[in-house]
Short mmCIF file of C-alpha atoms in Angstrom, two decimals:
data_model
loop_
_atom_site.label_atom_id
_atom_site.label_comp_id
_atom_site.label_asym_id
_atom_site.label_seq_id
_atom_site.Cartn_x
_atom_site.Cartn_y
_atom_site.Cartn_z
CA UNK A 295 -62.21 36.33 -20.27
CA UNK A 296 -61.52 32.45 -19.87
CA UNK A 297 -58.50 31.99 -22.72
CA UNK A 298 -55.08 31.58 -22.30
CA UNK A 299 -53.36 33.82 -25.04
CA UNK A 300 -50.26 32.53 -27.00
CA UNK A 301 -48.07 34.89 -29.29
CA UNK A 302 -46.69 34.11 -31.68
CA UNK A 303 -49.07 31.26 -33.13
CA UNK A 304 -46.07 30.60 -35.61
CA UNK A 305 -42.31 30.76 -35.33
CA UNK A 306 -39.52 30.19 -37.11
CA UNK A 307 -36.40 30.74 -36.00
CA UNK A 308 -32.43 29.83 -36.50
CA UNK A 309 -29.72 27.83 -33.82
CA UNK A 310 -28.13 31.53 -33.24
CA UNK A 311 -31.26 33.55 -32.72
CA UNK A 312 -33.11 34.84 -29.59
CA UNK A 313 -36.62 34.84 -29.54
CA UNK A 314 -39.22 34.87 -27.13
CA UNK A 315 -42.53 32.97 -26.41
CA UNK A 316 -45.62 35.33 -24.91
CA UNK A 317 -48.54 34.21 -22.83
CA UNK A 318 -51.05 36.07 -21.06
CA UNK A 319 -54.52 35.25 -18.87
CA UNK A 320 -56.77 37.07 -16.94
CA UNK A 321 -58.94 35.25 -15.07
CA UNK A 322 -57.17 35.35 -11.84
CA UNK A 323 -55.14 32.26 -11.81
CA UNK A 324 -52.18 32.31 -9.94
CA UNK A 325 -50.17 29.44 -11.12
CA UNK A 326 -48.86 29.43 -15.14
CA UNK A 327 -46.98 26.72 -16.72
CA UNK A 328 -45.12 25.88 -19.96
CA UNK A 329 -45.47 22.53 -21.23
CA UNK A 330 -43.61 21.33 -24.45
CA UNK A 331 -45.36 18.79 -27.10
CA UNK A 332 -43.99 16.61 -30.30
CA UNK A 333 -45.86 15.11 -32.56
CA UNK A 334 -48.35 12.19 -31.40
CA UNK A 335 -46.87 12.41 -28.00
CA UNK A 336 -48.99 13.76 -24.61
CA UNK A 337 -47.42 17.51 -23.42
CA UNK A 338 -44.53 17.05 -21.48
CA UNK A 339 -44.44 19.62 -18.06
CA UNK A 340 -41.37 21.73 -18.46
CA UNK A 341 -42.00 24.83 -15.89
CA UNK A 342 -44.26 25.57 -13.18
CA UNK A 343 -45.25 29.48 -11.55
CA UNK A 344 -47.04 29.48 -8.55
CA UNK A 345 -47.94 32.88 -7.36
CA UNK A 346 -45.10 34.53 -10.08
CA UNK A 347 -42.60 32.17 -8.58
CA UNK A 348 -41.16 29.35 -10.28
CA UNK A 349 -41.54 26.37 -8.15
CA UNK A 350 -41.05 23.50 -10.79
CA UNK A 351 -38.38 23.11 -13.19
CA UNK A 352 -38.29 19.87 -14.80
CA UNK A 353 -34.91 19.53 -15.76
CA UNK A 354 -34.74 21.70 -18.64
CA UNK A 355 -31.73 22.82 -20.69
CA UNK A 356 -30.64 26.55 -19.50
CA UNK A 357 -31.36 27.20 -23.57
CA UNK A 358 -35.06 28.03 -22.40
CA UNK A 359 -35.51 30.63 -19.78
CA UNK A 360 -38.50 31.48 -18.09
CA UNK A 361 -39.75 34.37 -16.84
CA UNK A 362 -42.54 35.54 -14.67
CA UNK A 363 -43.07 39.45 -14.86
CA UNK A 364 -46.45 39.40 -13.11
CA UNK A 365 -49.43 37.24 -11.80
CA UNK A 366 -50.96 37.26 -15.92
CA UNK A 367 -48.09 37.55 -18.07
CA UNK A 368 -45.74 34.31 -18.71
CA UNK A 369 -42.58 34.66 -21.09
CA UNK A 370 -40.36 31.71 -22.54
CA UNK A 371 -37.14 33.01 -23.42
CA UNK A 372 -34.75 30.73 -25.95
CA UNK A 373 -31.49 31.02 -27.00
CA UNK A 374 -28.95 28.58 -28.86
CA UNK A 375 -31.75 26.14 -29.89
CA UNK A 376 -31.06 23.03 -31.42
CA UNK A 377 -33.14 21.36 -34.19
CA UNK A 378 -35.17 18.50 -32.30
CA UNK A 379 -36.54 21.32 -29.85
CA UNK A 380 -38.96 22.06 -32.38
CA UNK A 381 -42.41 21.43 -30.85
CA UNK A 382 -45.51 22.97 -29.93
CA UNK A 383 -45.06 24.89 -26.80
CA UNK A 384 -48.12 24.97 -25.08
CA UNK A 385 -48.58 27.44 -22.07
CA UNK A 386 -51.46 26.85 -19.21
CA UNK A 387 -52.79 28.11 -16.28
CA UNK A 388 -54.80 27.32 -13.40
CA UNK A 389 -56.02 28.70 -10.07
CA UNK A 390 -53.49 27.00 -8.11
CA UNK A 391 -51.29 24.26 -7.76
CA UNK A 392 -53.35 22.16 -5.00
CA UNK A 393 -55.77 19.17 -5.43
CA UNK A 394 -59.57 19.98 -6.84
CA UNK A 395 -60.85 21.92 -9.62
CA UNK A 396 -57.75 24.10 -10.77
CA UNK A 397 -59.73 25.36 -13.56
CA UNK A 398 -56.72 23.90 -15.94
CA UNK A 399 -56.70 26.23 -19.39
CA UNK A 400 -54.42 25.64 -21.86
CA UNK A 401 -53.22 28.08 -24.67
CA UNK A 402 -53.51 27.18 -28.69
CA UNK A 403 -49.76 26.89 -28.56
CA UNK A 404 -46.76 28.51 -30.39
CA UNK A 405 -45.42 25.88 -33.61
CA UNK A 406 -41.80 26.53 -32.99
CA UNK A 407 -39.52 25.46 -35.65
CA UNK A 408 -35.76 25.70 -35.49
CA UNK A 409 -33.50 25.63 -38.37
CA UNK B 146 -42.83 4.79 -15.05
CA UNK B 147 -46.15 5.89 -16.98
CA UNK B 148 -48.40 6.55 -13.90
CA UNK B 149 -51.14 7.53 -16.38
CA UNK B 150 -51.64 5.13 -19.38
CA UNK B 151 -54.09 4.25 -22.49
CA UNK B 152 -53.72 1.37 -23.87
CA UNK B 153 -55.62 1.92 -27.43
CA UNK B 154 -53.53 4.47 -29.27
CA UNK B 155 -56.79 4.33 -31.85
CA UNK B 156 -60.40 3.94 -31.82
CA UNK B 157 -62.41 3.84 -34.86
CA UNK B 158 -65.99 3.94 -34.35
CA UNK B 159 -69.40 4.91 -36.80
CA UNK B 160 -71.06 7.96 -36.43
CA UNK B 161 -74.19 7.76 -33.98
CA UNK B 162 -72.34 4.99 -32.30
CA UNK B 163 -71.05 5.37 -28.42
CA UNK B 164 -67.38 6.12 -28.22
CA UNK B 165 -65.33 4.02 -25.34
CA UNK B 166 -62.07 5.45 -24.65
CA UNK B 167 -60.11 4.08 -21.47
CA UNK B 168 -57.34 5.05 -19.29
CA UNK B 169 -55.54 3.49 -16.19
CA UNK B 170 -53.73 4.97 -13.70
CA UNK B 171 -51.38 3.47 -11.09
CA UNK B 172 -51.04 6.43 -8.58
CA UNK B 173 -53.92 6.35 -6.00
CA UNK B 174 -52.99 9.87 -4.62
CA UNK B 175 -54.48 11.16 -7.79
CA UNK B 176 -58.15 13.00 -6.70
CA UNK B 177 -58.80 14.72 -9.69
CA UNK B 178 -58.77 13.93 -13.36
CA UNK B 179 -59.28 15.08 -17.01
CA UNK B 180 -60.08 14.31 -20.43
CA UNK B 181 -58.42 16.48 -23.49
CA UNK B 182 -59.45 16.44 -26.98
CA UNK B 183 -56.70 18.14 -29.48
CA UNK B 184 -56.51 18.65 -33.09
CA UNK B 185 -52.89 18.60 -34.71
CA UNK B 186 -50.98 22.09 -34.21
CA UNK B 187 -53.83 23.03 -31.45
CA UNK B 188 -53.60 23.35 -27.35
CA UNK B 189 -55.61 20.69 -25.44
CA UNK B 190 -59.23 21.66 -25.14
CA UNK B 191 -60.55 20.84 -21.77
CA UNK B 192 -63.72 18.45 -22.54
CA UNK B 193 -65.31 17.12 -18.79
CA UNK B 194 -63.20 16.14 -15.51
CA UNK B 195 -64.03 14.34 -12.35
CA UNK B 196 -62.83 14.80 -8.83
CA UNK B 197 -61.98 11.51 -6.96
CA UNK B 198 -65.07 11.72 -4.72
CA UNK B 199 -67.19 10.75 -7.69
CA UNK B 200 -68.16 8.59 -9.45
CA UNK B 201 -69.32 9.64 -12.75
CA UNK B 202 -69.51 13.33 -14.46
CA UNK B 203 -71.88 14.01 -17.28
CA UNK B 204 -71.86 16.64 -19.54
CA UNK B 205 -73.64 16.81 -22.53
CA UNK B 206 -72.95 13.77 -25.56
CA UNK B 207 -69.98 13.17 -22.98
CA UNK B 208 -70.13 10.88 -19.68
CA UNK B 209 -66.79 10.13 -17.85
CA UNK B 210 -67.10 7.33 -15.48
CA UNK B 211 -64.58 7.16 -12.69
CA UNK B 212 -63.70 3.07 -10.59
CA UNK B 213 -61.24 4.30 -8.29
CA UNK B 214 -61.01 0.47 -6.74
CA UNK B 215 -59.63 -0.86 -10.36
CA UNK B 216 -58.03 2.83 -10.98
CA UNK B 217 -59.77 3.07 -13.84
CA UNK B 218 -61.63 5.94 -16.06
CA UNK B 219 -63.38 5.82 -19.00
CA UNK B 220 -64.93 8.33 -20.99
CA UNK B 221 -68.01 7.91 -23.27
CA UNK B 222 -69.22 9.94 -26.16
CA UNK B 223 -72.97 9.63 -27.02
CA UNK B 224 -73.99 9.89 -30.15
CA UNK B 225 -70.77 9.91 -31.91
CA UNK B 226 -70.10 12.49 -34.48
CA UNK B 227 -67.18 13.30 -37.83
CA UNK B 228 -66.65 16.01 -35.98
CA UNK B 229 -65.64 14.36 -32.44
CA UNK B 230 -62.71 12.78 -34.61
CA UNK B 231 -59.37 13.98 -32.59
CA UNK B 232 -57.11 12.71 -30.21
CA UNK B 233 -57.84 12.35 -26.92
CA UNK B 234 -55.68 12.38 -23.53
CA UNK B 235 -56.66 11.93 -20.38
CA UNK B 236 -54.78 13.51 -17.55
CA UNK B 237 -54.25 13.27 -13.68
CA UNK B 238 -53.30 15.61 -11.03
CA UNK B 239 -53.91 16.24 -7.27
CA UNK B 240 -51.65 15.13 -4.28
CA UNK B 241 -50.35 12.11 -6.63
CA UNK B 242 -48.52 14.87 -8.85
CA UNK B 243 -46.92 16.78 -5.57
CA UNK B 244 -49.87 18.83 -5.15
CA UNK B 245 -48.23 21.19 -7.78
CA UNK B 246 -51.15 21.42 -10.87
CA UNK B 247 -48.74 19.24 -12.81
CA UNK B 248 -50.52 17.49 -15.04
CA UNK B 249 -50.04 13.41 -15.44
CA UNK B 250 -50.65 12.54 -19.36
CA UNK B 251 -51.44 9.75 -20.93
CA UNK B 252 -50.18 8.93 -24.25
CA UNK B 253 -53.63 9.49 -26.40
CA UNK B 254 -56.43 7.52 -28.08
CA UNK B 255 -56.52 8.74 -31.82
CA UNK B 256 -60.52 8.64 -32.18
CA UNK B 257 -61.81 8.20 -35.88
CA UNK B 258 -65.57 8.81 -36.09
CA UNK B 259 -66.61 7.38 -39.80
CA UNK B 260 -69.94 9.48 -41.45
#
């Protein structure tokens, strides 16, 4: 198995709602990340897991909460979005976070839109 | 600061043709970089990479070329095809990104291929 799994592919959701974001890989890799893309722009790092710890957060608004519960599994939790964080989230993962070939995979991406 | 930058937001090019996209960096502690094609509301698919110790990678129609003295990559698709029309962004990592698997984007080269 060499794919990064995203669920949902679509979502649609309102400023009130919880929802969650779902990724999952099995090919061993022990770091997972979340990156965050508009349109025409490059992705745009927004958490780092190394070894189902979170060792980067870049900043972002408490209204997305990651969560780790094991070495495949990556969850993105949100809560009280707002309107421009509508984007493709794009989750990733690679067999560590040091220099060489990390085997970088990304995901096809959730389309998150928030009304 | 854009530590990772391409300068031709679009390339238009004829089918059978080569392909020429380019991308600077300004970090030298970079050692290992990537090239991503994506199609709108689609993850990044991994195309060829090339560590620091090289030179030039080839794989395939696609060659990426690597002058770490101008910090300087280009990537080169041979023949071109319709179907190679995407955007592309090329990507750094390694001890110039903390030695985390963050990944350093570029802003994309929006590659027309014309039949």
């Amino acid at each position: 198995d060499t794919e990064v799994t995203q669920t949902p592919k679509h979502l649609v959701m309102g400023m009130t709602n919880k929802k969650s974001l779902k990724c999952e890989q099995h090919m061993g890799h022990r770091a997972m990340y979340w990156y965050k893309q508009k349109a025409k722009k490059p992705p745009e790092l927004m958490f780092v897991y190394s070894y189902e710890k979170l060792s980067i957060n870049e900043s972002v608004p408490s209204r997305f909460s990651p969560e780790c519960p094991n070495s495949s599994l990556l969850n993105l939790h949100l809560h009280a979005l707002q309107p421009e964080d509508s984007a493709l989230y794009l989750c990733a993962s690679s067999w560590s976070g040091t220099g060489g070939d990390y085997g970088y995979t990304f995901g096809s991406g959730t389309r998150l839109t928030v009304v | 600061d854009q530590q990772v930058k391409q300068n031709s937001p679009s390339l238009s090019v004829q089918e059978g043709r080569i392909s020429i996209l380019n991308c600077d960096y300004t970090n030298s502690m970079f050692d290992y970089f990537l090239w991503y094609k994506k199609y709108p509301a689609e993850g990044p698919t991994f195309l060829i990479s090339i560590s620091s110790i090289k030179d030039k990678n080839e794989d395939g129609r696609f060659t990426v070329f690597l002058n770490k003295s101008a910090k300087h990559l280009s990537l080169h698709i041979v023949p071109s095809q319709p179907g190679d029309s995407a955007v592309y962004f090329c990507a750094a990592s390694g001890s110039g990104s903390g030695n985390t698997g963050k990944l350093i984007f570029g802003q994309g080269t929006t590659l027309q291929v014309k039949p």
